[in-house]
Amino acid sequence: MAQNIYDEPAFFEGYSQLPRSQFGLDGAPEWPAIRALLPEANGLHVADLGCGFGWFARWVRSAGAAHVLGFDLSEKMLARARDETEDDAIVYRTADLETLKLPQAAFDLVYSSLAFHYIEDFNRLAGEIFRSLKAGGSFVFSIEHPIFMAPAEPGWIELNGRKSWPVNQYLREGARETSWLADGVVKYHRTIGTTLNTLIAAGFTVDHVLEWFPGEEQIEAMPSLAEEMERPMILIVKARV
């Protein structure tokens, strides 16, 4: 079973204060890049894996999706998603992505934002997602970039008077225990090659891979984003059946 850190009170309280928790997709600087990779939503049947507060589910429905099924392990996240959703075409279900079973050939789009780095068995999940998509269906997801995840102790260091991100243990895949909003948060590091090859082995065609970075206008509006130019934090992938 995946670690349900989001239902721990201290973690949930901290997560709820993040810009992406307060402002939704508008608070996620990578959102414009993800949106550009999404197919036209009109009439689509969509699955949102790790749906959280339901921001994407509501957005894709407003963009014309016929039905959205959101899955998350956190009851606290789902409770807020349900409170903020008044649409019978959006359904939220409690599910552990480590063991999730999806109906076959049921979806036109499977989407996930910053969830799969919590999953140990991505190989199983990729196969499940492939089987759940209709012919020509799309799979769009983001994860923490492997360079961001790799260090044994992630965090900026000072090197020759400049902030630098240490990259060690990159080729040692597996669990990483970090302190992010709480101690003992477990994530699973995989190289870019492993992530892409897992998709290919499952049957996917990989259409686009983006090591996200902020644009100049985003940095002007939020100068703190400038540090994201020093190392990639988010990896975005689009694949299809």
PDB file of C-alpha atoms in Angstrom:
ATOM      1  CA  MET A   1       0.000   0.000   0.000  1.00  0.00           C
ATOM      2  CA  ALA A   2       1.223   3.493  -0.832  1.00  0.00           C
ATOM      3  CA  GLN A   3       2.075   5.806   2.058  1.00  0.00           C
ATOM      4  CA  ASN A   4      -0.949   7.955   2.898  1.00  0.00           C
ATOM      5  CA  ILE A   5       1.025  10.956   4.100  1.00  0.00           C
ATOM      6  CA  TYR A   6      -1.632  13.427   2.921  1.00  0.00           C
ATOM      7  CA  ASP A   7      -4.068  12.341   5.644  1.00  0.00           C
ATOM      8  CA  GLU A   8      -1.607  13.125   8.423  1.00  0.00           C
ATOM      9  CA  PRO A   9      -2.883  16.390  10.001  1.00  0.00           C
ATOM     10  CA  ALA A  10       0.420  18.324   9.996  1.00  0.00           C
ATOM     11  CA  PHE A  11       1.226  17.351   6.405  1.00  0.00           C
ATOM     12  CA  PHE A  12      -2.281  18.113   5.176  1.00  0.00           C
ATOM     13  CA  GLU A  13      -2.262  21.499   6.871  1.00  0.00           C
ATOM     14  CA  GLY A  14       1.068  22.383   5.277  1.00  0.00           C
ATOM     15  CA  TYR A  15      -0.001  21.140   1.864  1.00  0.00           C
ATOM     16  CA  SER A  16      -3.212  23.137   2.070  1.00  0.00           C
ATOM     17  CA  GLN A  17      -1.160  26.344   2.339  1.00  0.00           C
ATOM     18  CA  LEU A  18       0.738  25.808  -0.920  1.00  0.00           C
ATOM     19  CA  PRO A  19      -0.201  28.095  -3.833  1.00  0.00           C
ATOM     20  CA  ARG A  20      -1.380  25.136  -5.923  1.00  0.00           C
ATOM     21  CA  SER A  21      -3.678  24.120  -3.066  1.00  0.00           C
ATOM     22  CA  GLN A  22      -5.107  27.603  -2.609  1.00  0.00           C
ATOM     23  CA  PHE A  23      -5.311  28.720  -6.236  1.00  0.00           C
ATOM     24  CA  GLY A  24      -5.599  25.415  -8.053  1.00  0.00           C
ATOM     25  CA  LEU A  25      -4.209  25.119 -11.556  1.00  0.00           C
ATOM     26  CA  ASP A  26      -3.452  28.843 -11.621  1.00  0.00           C
ATOM     27  CA  GLY A  27      -1.125  28.264  -8.668  1.00  0.00           C
ATOM     28  CA  ALA A  28       0.851  25.567 -10.503  1.00  0.00           C
ATOM     29  CA  PRO A  29       3.472  27.254 -12.711  1.00  0.00           C
ATOM     30  CA  GLU A  30       3.854  24.131 -14.864  1.00  0.00           C
ATOM     31  CA  TRP A  31       0.139  24.081 -15.723  1.00  0.00           C
ATOM     32  CA  PRO A  32       0.356  26.082 -19.013  1.00  0.00           C
ATOM     33  CA  ALA A  33       2.934  23.584 -20.317  1.00  0.00           C
ATOM     34  CA  ILE A  34       0.733  20.642 -19.341  1.00  0.00           C
ATOM     35  CA  ARG A  35      -2.392  22.228 -20.803  1.00  0.00           C
ATOM     36  CA  ALA A  36      -0.631  22.632 -24.155  1.00  0.00           C
ATOM     37  CA  LEU A  37      -0.137  18.843 -24.313  1.00  0.00           C
ATOM     38  CA  LEU A  38      -3.732  17.889 -23.545  1.00  0.00           C
ATOM     39  CA  PRO A  39      -6.096  16.743 -26.289  1.00  0.00           C
ATOM     40  CA  GLU A  40      -9.305  18.611 -27.057  1.00  0.00           C
ATOM     41  CA  ALA A  41     -11.513  17.717 -24.088  1.00  0.00           C
ATOM     42  CA  ASN A  42     -14.939  17.830 -25.707  1.00  0.00           C
ATOM     43  CA  GLY A  43     -16.789  14.557 -25.121  1.00  0.00           C
ATOM     44  CA  LEU A  44     -13.866  12.744 -23.513  1.00  0.00           C
ATOM     45  CA  HIS A  45     -14.074  10.170 -20.737  1.00  0.00           C
ATOM     46  CA  VAL A  46     -11.228  11.009 -18.346  1.00  0.00           C
ATOM     47  CA  ALA A  47      -9.471   9.380 -15.393  1.00  0.00           C
ATOM     48  CA  ASP A  48      -7.504  11.564 -12.986  1.00  0.00           C
ATOM     49  CA  LEU A  49      -5.050   9.515 -10.904  1.00  0.00           C
ATOM     50  CA  GLY A  50      -4.109  11.224  -7.675  1.00  0.00           C
ATOM     51  CA  CYS A  51      -6.872  13.787  -8.177  1.00  0.00           C
ATOM     52  CA  GLY A  52      -6.294  15.609  -4.882  1.00  0.00           C
ATOM     53  CA  PHE A  53      -8.664  18.524  -4.415  1.00  0.00           C
ATOM     54  CA  GLY A  54     -10.212  17.937  -7.842  1.00  0.00           C
ATOM     55  CA  TRP A  55      -8.852  21.001  -9.594  1.00  0.00           C
ATOM     56  CA  PHE A  56      -8.078  19.193 -12.853  1.00  0.00           C
ATOM     57  CA  ALA A  57     -11.274  17.148 -12.777  1.00  0.00           C
ATOM     58  CA  ARG A  58     -13.346  20.309 -12.612  1.00  0.00           C
ATOM     59  CA  TRP A  59     -11.254  22.065 -15.248  1.00  0.00           C
ATOM     60  CA  VAL A  60     -11.441  19.259 -17.825  1.00  0.00           C
ATOM     61  CA  ARG A  61     -15.153  18.917 -17.258  1.00  0.00           C
ATOM     62  CA  SER A  62     -15.617  22.663 -17.838  1.00  0.00           C
ATOM     63  CA  ALA A  63     -13.573  22.225 -21.023  1.00  0.00           C
ATOM     64  CA  GLY A  64     -16.148  19.765 -22.329  1.00  0.00           C
ATOM     65  CA  ALA A  65     -15.281  16.313 -20.976  1.00  0.00           C
ATOM     66  CA  ALA A  66     -18.295  14.019 -20.806  1.00  0.00           C
ATOM     67  CA  HIS A  67     -17.288  12.253 -17.587  1.00  0.00           C
ATOM     68  CA  VAL A  68     -14.385  12.397 -15.133  1.00  0.00           C
ATOM     69  CA  LEU A  69     -13.407   9.719 -12.644  1.00  0.00           C
ATOM     70  CA  GLY A  70     -10.944  10.872  -9.989  1.00  0.00           C
ATOM     71  CA  PHE A  71      -8.944   8.557  -7.733  1.00  0.00           C
ATOM     72  CA  ASP A  72      -7.002   9.393  -4.589  1.00  0.00           C
ATOM     73  CA  LEU A  73      -5.833   7.581  -1.472  1.00  0.00           C
ATOM     74  CA  SER A  74      -6.360  10.569   0.817  1.00  0.00           C
ATOM     75  CA  GLU A  75      -9.792  10.858   2.392  1.00  0.00           C
ATOM     76  CA  LYS A  76      -9.014  14.438   3.415  1.00  0.00           C
ATOM     77  CA  MET A  77      -8.223  15.386  -0.179  1.00  0.00           C
ATOM     78  CA  LEU A  78     -11.337  13.666  -1.488  1.00  0.00           C
ATOM     79  CA  ALA A  79     -13.562  15.275   1.138  1.00  0.00           C
ATOM     80  CA  ARG A  80     -12.522  18.727  -0.055  1.00  0.00           C
ATOM     81  CA  ALA A  81     -12.839  17.689  -3.710  1.00  0.00           C
ATOM     82  CA  ARG A  82     -16.406  16.541  -3.129  1.00  0.00           C
ATOM     83  CA  ASP A  83     -17.255  19.687  -1.169  1.00  0.00           C
ATOM     84  CA  GLU A  84     -16.061  21.876  -4.035  1.00  0.00           C
ATOM     85  CA  THR A  85     -17.661  19.876  -6.847  1.00  0.00           C
ATOM     86  CA  GLU A  86     -21.303  20.188  -7.867  1.00  0.00           C
ATOM     87  CA  ASP A  87     -21.384  18.057 -10.988  1.00  0.00           C
ATOM     88  CA  ASP A  88     -22.795  14.535 -11.304  1.00  0.00           C
ATOM     89  CA  ALA A  89     -20.457  13.888 -14.239  1.00  0.00           C
ATOM     90  CA  ILE A  90     -17.452  14.044 -11.866  1.00  0.00           C
ATOM     91  CA  VAL A  91     -17.058  11.059  -9.538  1.00  0.00           C
ATOM     92  CA  TYR A  92     -14.351  10.695  -6.889  1.00  0.00           C
ATOM     93  CA  ARG A  93     -13.253   7.318  -5.530  1.00  0.00           C
ATOM     94  CA  THR A  94     -10.843   6.245  -2.814  1.00  0.00           C
ATOM     95  CA  ALA A  95      -8.077   4.152  -4.337  1.00  0.00           C
ATOM     96  CA  ASP A  96      -4.466   3.130  -3.791  1.00  0.00           C
ATOM     97  CA  LEU A  97      -2.605   3.576  -7.075  1.00  0.00           C
ATOM     98  CA  GLU A  98      -0.315   0.696  -6.084  1.00  0.00           C
ATOM     99  CA  THR A  99      -3.229  -1.724  -6.468  1.00  0.00           C
ATOM    100  CA  LEU A 100      -5.666   0.266  -8.612  1.00  0.00           C
ATOM    101  CA  LYS A 101      -7.693  -1.702 -11.159  1.00  0.00           C
ATOM    102  CA  LEU A 102      -9.177   0.257 -14.049  1.00  0.00           C
ATOM    103  CA  PRO A 103     -11.874  -0.796 -16.508  1.00  0.00           C
ATOM    104  CA  GLN A 104     -10.459  -1.780 -19.874  1.00  0.00           C
ATOM    105  CA  ALA A 105     -10.768   0.533 -22.891  1.00  0.00           C
ATOM    106  CA  ALA A 106     -12.869   2.959 -20.833  1.00  0.00           C
ATOM    107  CA  PHE A 107     -11.009   6.283 -21.099  1.00  0.00           C
ATOM    108  CA  ASP A 108      -9.936   8.709 -23.791  1.00  0.00           C
ATOM    109  CA  LEU A 109      -7.510  10.469 -21.446  1.00  0.00           C
ATOM    110  CA  VAL A 110      -5.683   9.412 -18.307  1.00  0.00           C
ATOM    111  CA  TYR A 111      -4.084  12.300 -16.433  1.00  0.00           C
ATOM    112  CA  SER A 112      -1.940  12.535 -13.334  1.00  0.00           C
ATOM    113  CA  SER A 113      -0.156  15.409 -11.616  1.00  0.00           C
ATOM    114  CA  LEU A 114       2.811  14.839  -9.304  1.00  0.00           C
ATOM    115  CA  ALA A 115       1.618  11.495  -7.979  1.00  0.00           C
ATOM    116  CA  PHE A 116       3.615   8.700  -9.587  1.00  0.00           C
ATOM    117  CA  HIS A 117       6.834   9.407  -7.698  1.00  0.00           C
ATOM    118  CA  TYR A 118       4.992   8.018  -4.660  1.00  0.00           C
ATOM    119  CA  ILE A 119       4.394   4.713  -6.481  1.00  0.00           C
ATOM    120  CA  GLU A 120       6.830   1.841  -6.049  1.00  0.00           C
ATOM    121  CA  ASP A 121       5.511  -0.411  -8.838  1.00  0.00           C
ATOM    122  CA  PHE A 122       5.197   1.959 -11.785  1.00  0.00           C
ATOM    123  CA  ASN A 123       5.546  -0.966 -14.188  1.00  0.00           C
ATOM    124  CA  ARG A 124       2.252  -2.497 -12.998  1.00  0.00           C
ATOM    125  CA  LEU A 125       0.465   0.844 -13.007  1.00  0.00           C
ATOM    126  CA  ALA A 126       1.649   1.739 -16.526  1.00  0.00           C
ATOM    127  CA  GLY A 127       0.243  -1.520 -17.830  1.00  0.00           C
ATOM    128  CA  GLU A 128      -3.047  -0.914 -16.063  1.00  0.00           C
ATOM    129  CA  ILE A 129      -3.310   2.564 -17.572  1.00  0.00           C
ATOM    130  CA  PHE A 130      -2.475   1.295 -21.072  1.00  0.00           C
ATOM    131  CA  ARG A 131      -5.264  -1.286 -20.914  1.00  0.00           C
ATOM    132  CA  SER A 132      -7.729   1.296 -19.612  1.00  0.00           C
ATOM    133  CA  LEU A 133      -7.314   3.608 -22.591  1.00  0.00           C
ATOM    134  CA  LYS A 134      -9.272   3.400 -25.816  1.00  0.00           C
ATOM    135  CA  ALA A 135      -7.393   3.137 -29.105  1.00  0.00           C
ATOM    136  CA  GLY A 136      -5.796   6.511 -29.761  1.00  0.00           C
ATOM    137  CA  GLY A 137      -6.213   7.541 -26.132  1.00  0.00           C
ATOM    138  CA  SER A 138      -3.785   9.911 -24.412  1.00  0.00           C
ATOM    139  CA  PHE A 139      -1.785   9.613 -21.212  1.00  0.00           C
ATOM    140  CA  VAL A 140      -0.421  12.881 -19.809  1.00  0.00           C
ATOM    141  CA  PHE A 141       1.360  13.063 -16.478  1.00  0.00           C
ATOM    142  CA  SER A 142       3.880  14.994 -14.435  1.00  0.00           C
ATOM    143  CA  ILE A 143       6.277  13.734 -11.790  1.00  0.00           C
ATOM    144  CA  GLU A 144       9.122  15.180  -9.796  1.00  0.00           C
ATOM    145  CA  HIS A 145      12.124  15.226 -12.116  1.00  0.00           C
ATOM    146  CA  PRO A 146      14.612  12.419 -11.358  1.00  0.00           C
ATOM    147  CA  ILE A 147      17.403  14.984 -10.955  1.00  0.00           C
ATOM    148  CA  PHE A 148      15.306  16.708  -8.286  1.00  0.00           C
ATOM    149  CA  MET A 149      14.544  13.391  -6.558  1.00  0.00           C
ATOM    150  CA  ALA A 150      17.929  11.688  -6.810  1.00  0.00           C
ATOM    151  CA  PRO A 151      19.959  13.264  -3.963  1.00  0.00           C
ATOM    152  CA  ALA A 152      20.150  11.433  -0.681  1.00  0.00           C
ATOM    153  CA  GLU A 153      19.585  14.808   0.992  1.00  0.00           C
ATOM    154  CA  PRO A 154      17.778  17.058  -1.518  1.00  0.00           C
ATOM    155  CA  GLY A 155      18.350  20.755  -1.049  1.00  0.00           C
ATOM    156  CA  TRP A 156      20.414  23.638  -2.325  1.00  0.00           C
ATOM    157  CA  ILE A 157      24.089  23.863  -1.477  1.00  0.00           C
ATOM    158  CA  GLU A 158      26.482  26.803  -1.863  1.00  0.00           C
ATOM    159  CA  LEU A 159      29.230  26.117  -4.372  1.00  0.00           C
ATOM    160  CA  ASN A 160      31.723  28.825  -5.343  1.00  0.00           C
ATOM    161  CA  GLY A 161      29.249  31.461  -4.235  1.00  0.00           C
ATOM    162  CA  ARG A 162      26.408  30.027  -6.286  1.00  0.00           C
ATOM    163  CA  LYS A 163      23.406  27.914  -5.368  1.00  0.00           C
ATOM    164  CA  SER A 164      23.751  24.397  -6.747  1.00  0.00           C
ATOM    165  CA  TRP A 165      21.638  21.252  -6.600  1.00  0.00           C
ATOM    166  CA  PRO A 166      23.574  18.102  -5.663  1.00  0.00           C
ATOM    167  CA  VAL A 167      23.019  15.132  -7.950  1.00  0.00           C
ATOM    168  CA  ASN A 168      24.158  11.959  -6.271  1.00  0.00           C
ATOM    169  CA  GLN A 169      22.856   8.387  -6.335  1.00  0.00           C
ATOM    170  CA  TYR A 170      21.116   9.157  -9.635  1.00  0.00           C
ATOM    171  CA  LEU A 171      21.611   5.614 -10.919  1.00  0.00           C
ATOM    172  CA  ARG A 172      20.592   4.037  -7.621  1.00  0.00           C
ATOM    173  CA  GLU A 173      16.864   3.728  -8.125  1.00  0.00           C
ATOM    174  CA  GLY A 174      14.413   3.085  -5.336  1.00  0.00           C
ATOM    175  CA  ALA A 175      12.992   4.636  -2.207  1.00  0.00           C
ATOM    176  CA  ARG A 176      14.016   8.066  -0.996  1.00  0.00           C
ATOM    177  CA  GLU A 177      12.929   9.222   2.467  1.00  0.00           C
ATOM    178  CA  THR A 178      12.736  13.009   2.617  1.00  0.00           C
ATOM    179  CA  SER A 179      11.439  15.808   4.787  1.00  0.00           C
ATOM    180  CA  TRP A 180       8.865  17.812   2.875  1.00  0.00           C
ATOM    181  CA  LEU A 181       6.128  19.368   5.028  1.00  0.00           C
ATOM    182  CA  ALA A 182       6.734  16.423   7.375  1.00  0.00           C
ATOM    183  CA  ASP A 183       9.482  13.938   8.183  1.00  0.00           C
ATOM    184  CA  GLY A 184       9.554  10.474   6.684  1.00  0.00           C
ATOM    185  CA  VAL A 185       7.950  11.176   3.307  1.00  0.00           C
ATOM    186  CA  VAL A 186       8.751   8.221   1.019  1.00  0.00           C
ATOM    187  CA  LYS A 187       9.147   8.700  -2.729  1.00  0.00           C
ATOM    188  CA  TYR A 188      10.519   6.375  -5.401  1.00  0.00           C
ATOM    189  CA  HIS A 189      13.320   7.565  -7.672  1.00  0.00           C
ATOM    190  CA  ARG A 190      13.568   6.271 -11.235  1.00  0.00           C
ATOM    191  CA  THR A 191      15.816   7.549 -13.986  1.00  0.00           C
ATOM    192  CA  ILE A 192      14.300   9.225 -17.037  1.00  0.00           C
ATOM    193  CA  GLY A 193      15.330   6.175 -19.050  1.00  0.00           C
ATOM    194  CA  THR A 194      13.499   3.803 -16.726  1.00  0.00           C
ATOM    195  CA  THR A 195      10.350   5.932 -16.781  1.00  0.00           C
ATOM    196  CA  LEU A 196      10.247   6.142 -20.573  1.00  0.00           C
ATOM    197  CA  ASN A 197      11.214   2.524 -21.139  1.00  0.00           C
ATOM    198  CA  THR A 198       8.488   1.425 -18.739  1.00  0.00           C
ATOM    199  CA  LEU A 199       5.946   3.258 -20.870  1.00  0.00           C
ATOM    200  CA  ILE A 200       7.330   1.755 -24.071  1.00  0.00           C
ATOM    201  CA  ALA A 201       7.297  -1.759 -22.591  1.00  0.00           C
ATOM    202  CA  ALA A 202       3.652  -1.270 -21.600  1.00  0.00           C
ATOM    203  CA  GLY A 203       2.808  -0.508 -25.233  1.00  0.00           C
ATOM    204  CA  PHE A 204       2.721   3.275 -25.254  1.00  0.00           C
ATOM    205  CA  THR A 205       4.072   5.536 -27.952  1.00  0.00           C
ATOM    206  CA  VAL A 206       5.844   8.454 -26.272  1.00  0.00           C
ATOM    207  CA  ASP A 207       4.896  11.705 -28.019  1.00  0.00           C
ATOM    208  CA  HIS A 208       6.522  14.394 -25.919  1.00  0.00           C
ATOM    209  CA  VAL A 209       8.891  14.731 -22.979  1.00  0.00           C
ATOM    210  CA  LEU A 210       9.350  18.091 -21.265  1.00  0.00           C
ATOM    211  CA  GLU A 211      11.836  18.939 -18.535  1.00  0.00           C
ATOM    212  CA  TRP A 212       9.771  21.885 -17.384  1.00  0.00           C
ATOM    213  CA  PHE A 213      11.217  25.316 -16.676  1.00  0.00           C
ATOM    214  CA  PRO A 214       9.504  28.685 -16.149  1.00  0.00           C
ATOM    215  CA  GLY A 215       9.229  31.263 -18.912  1.00  0.00           C
ATOM    216  CA  GLU A 216      10.617  34.771 -18.625  1.00  0.00           C
ATOM    217  CA  GLU A 217       7.179  36.257 -17.975  1.00  0.00           C
ATOM    218  CA  GLN A 218       6.596  33.788 -15.153  1.00  0.00           C
ATOM    219  CA  ILE A 219       9.921  34.694 -13.555  1.00  0.00           C
ATOM    220  CA  GLU A 220       9.155  38.404 -13.861  1.00  0.00           C
ATOM    221  CA  ALA A 221       5.815  37.848 -12.146  1.00  0.00           C
ATOM    222  CA  MET A 222       7.331  35.547  -9.500  1.00  0.00           C
ATOM    223  CA  PRO A 223      11.101  36.078  -9.116  1.00  0.00           C
ATOM    224  CA  SER A 224      11.443  33.076  -6.804  1.00  0.00           C
ATOM    225  CA  LEU A 225      10.926  30.874  -9.874  1.00  0.00           C
ATOM    226  CA  ALA A 226      14.363  31.922 -11.173  1.00  0.00           C
ATOM    227  CA  GLU A 227      16.004  29.137  -9.163  1.00  0.00           C
ATOM    228  CA  GLU A 228      14.075  26.589 -11.251  1.00  0.00           C
ATOM    229  CA  MET A 229      16.450  27.430 -14.128  1.00  0.00           C
ATOM    230  CA  GLU A 230      19.305  25.870 -12.119  1.00  0.00           C
ATOM    231  CA  ARG A 231      17.885  22.336 -12.233  1.00  0.00           C
ATOM    232  CA  PRO A 232      14.683  20.709 -13.517  1.00  0.00           C
ATOM    233  CA  MET A 233      12.083  20.069 -10.847  1.00  0.00           C
ATOM    234  CA  ILE A 234       9.242  18.603 -12.902  1.00  0.00           C
ATOM    235  CA  LEU A 235       9.140  16.082 -15.747  1.00  0.00           C
ATOM    236  CA  ILE A 236       6.066  16.107 -18.018  1.00  0.00           C
ATOM    237  CA  VAL A 237       5.303  13.245 -20.402  1.00  0.00           C
ATOM    238  CA  LYS A 238       2.654  12.741 -23.064  1.00  0.00           C
ATOM    239  CA  ALA A 239       2.093   9.243 -24.464  1.00  0.00           C
ATOM    240  CA  ARG A 240      -0.657   7.541 -26.445  1.00  0.00           C
ATOM    241  CA  VAL A 241      -2.089   4.116 -27.169  1.00  0.00           C
TER     242      VAL A 241
END
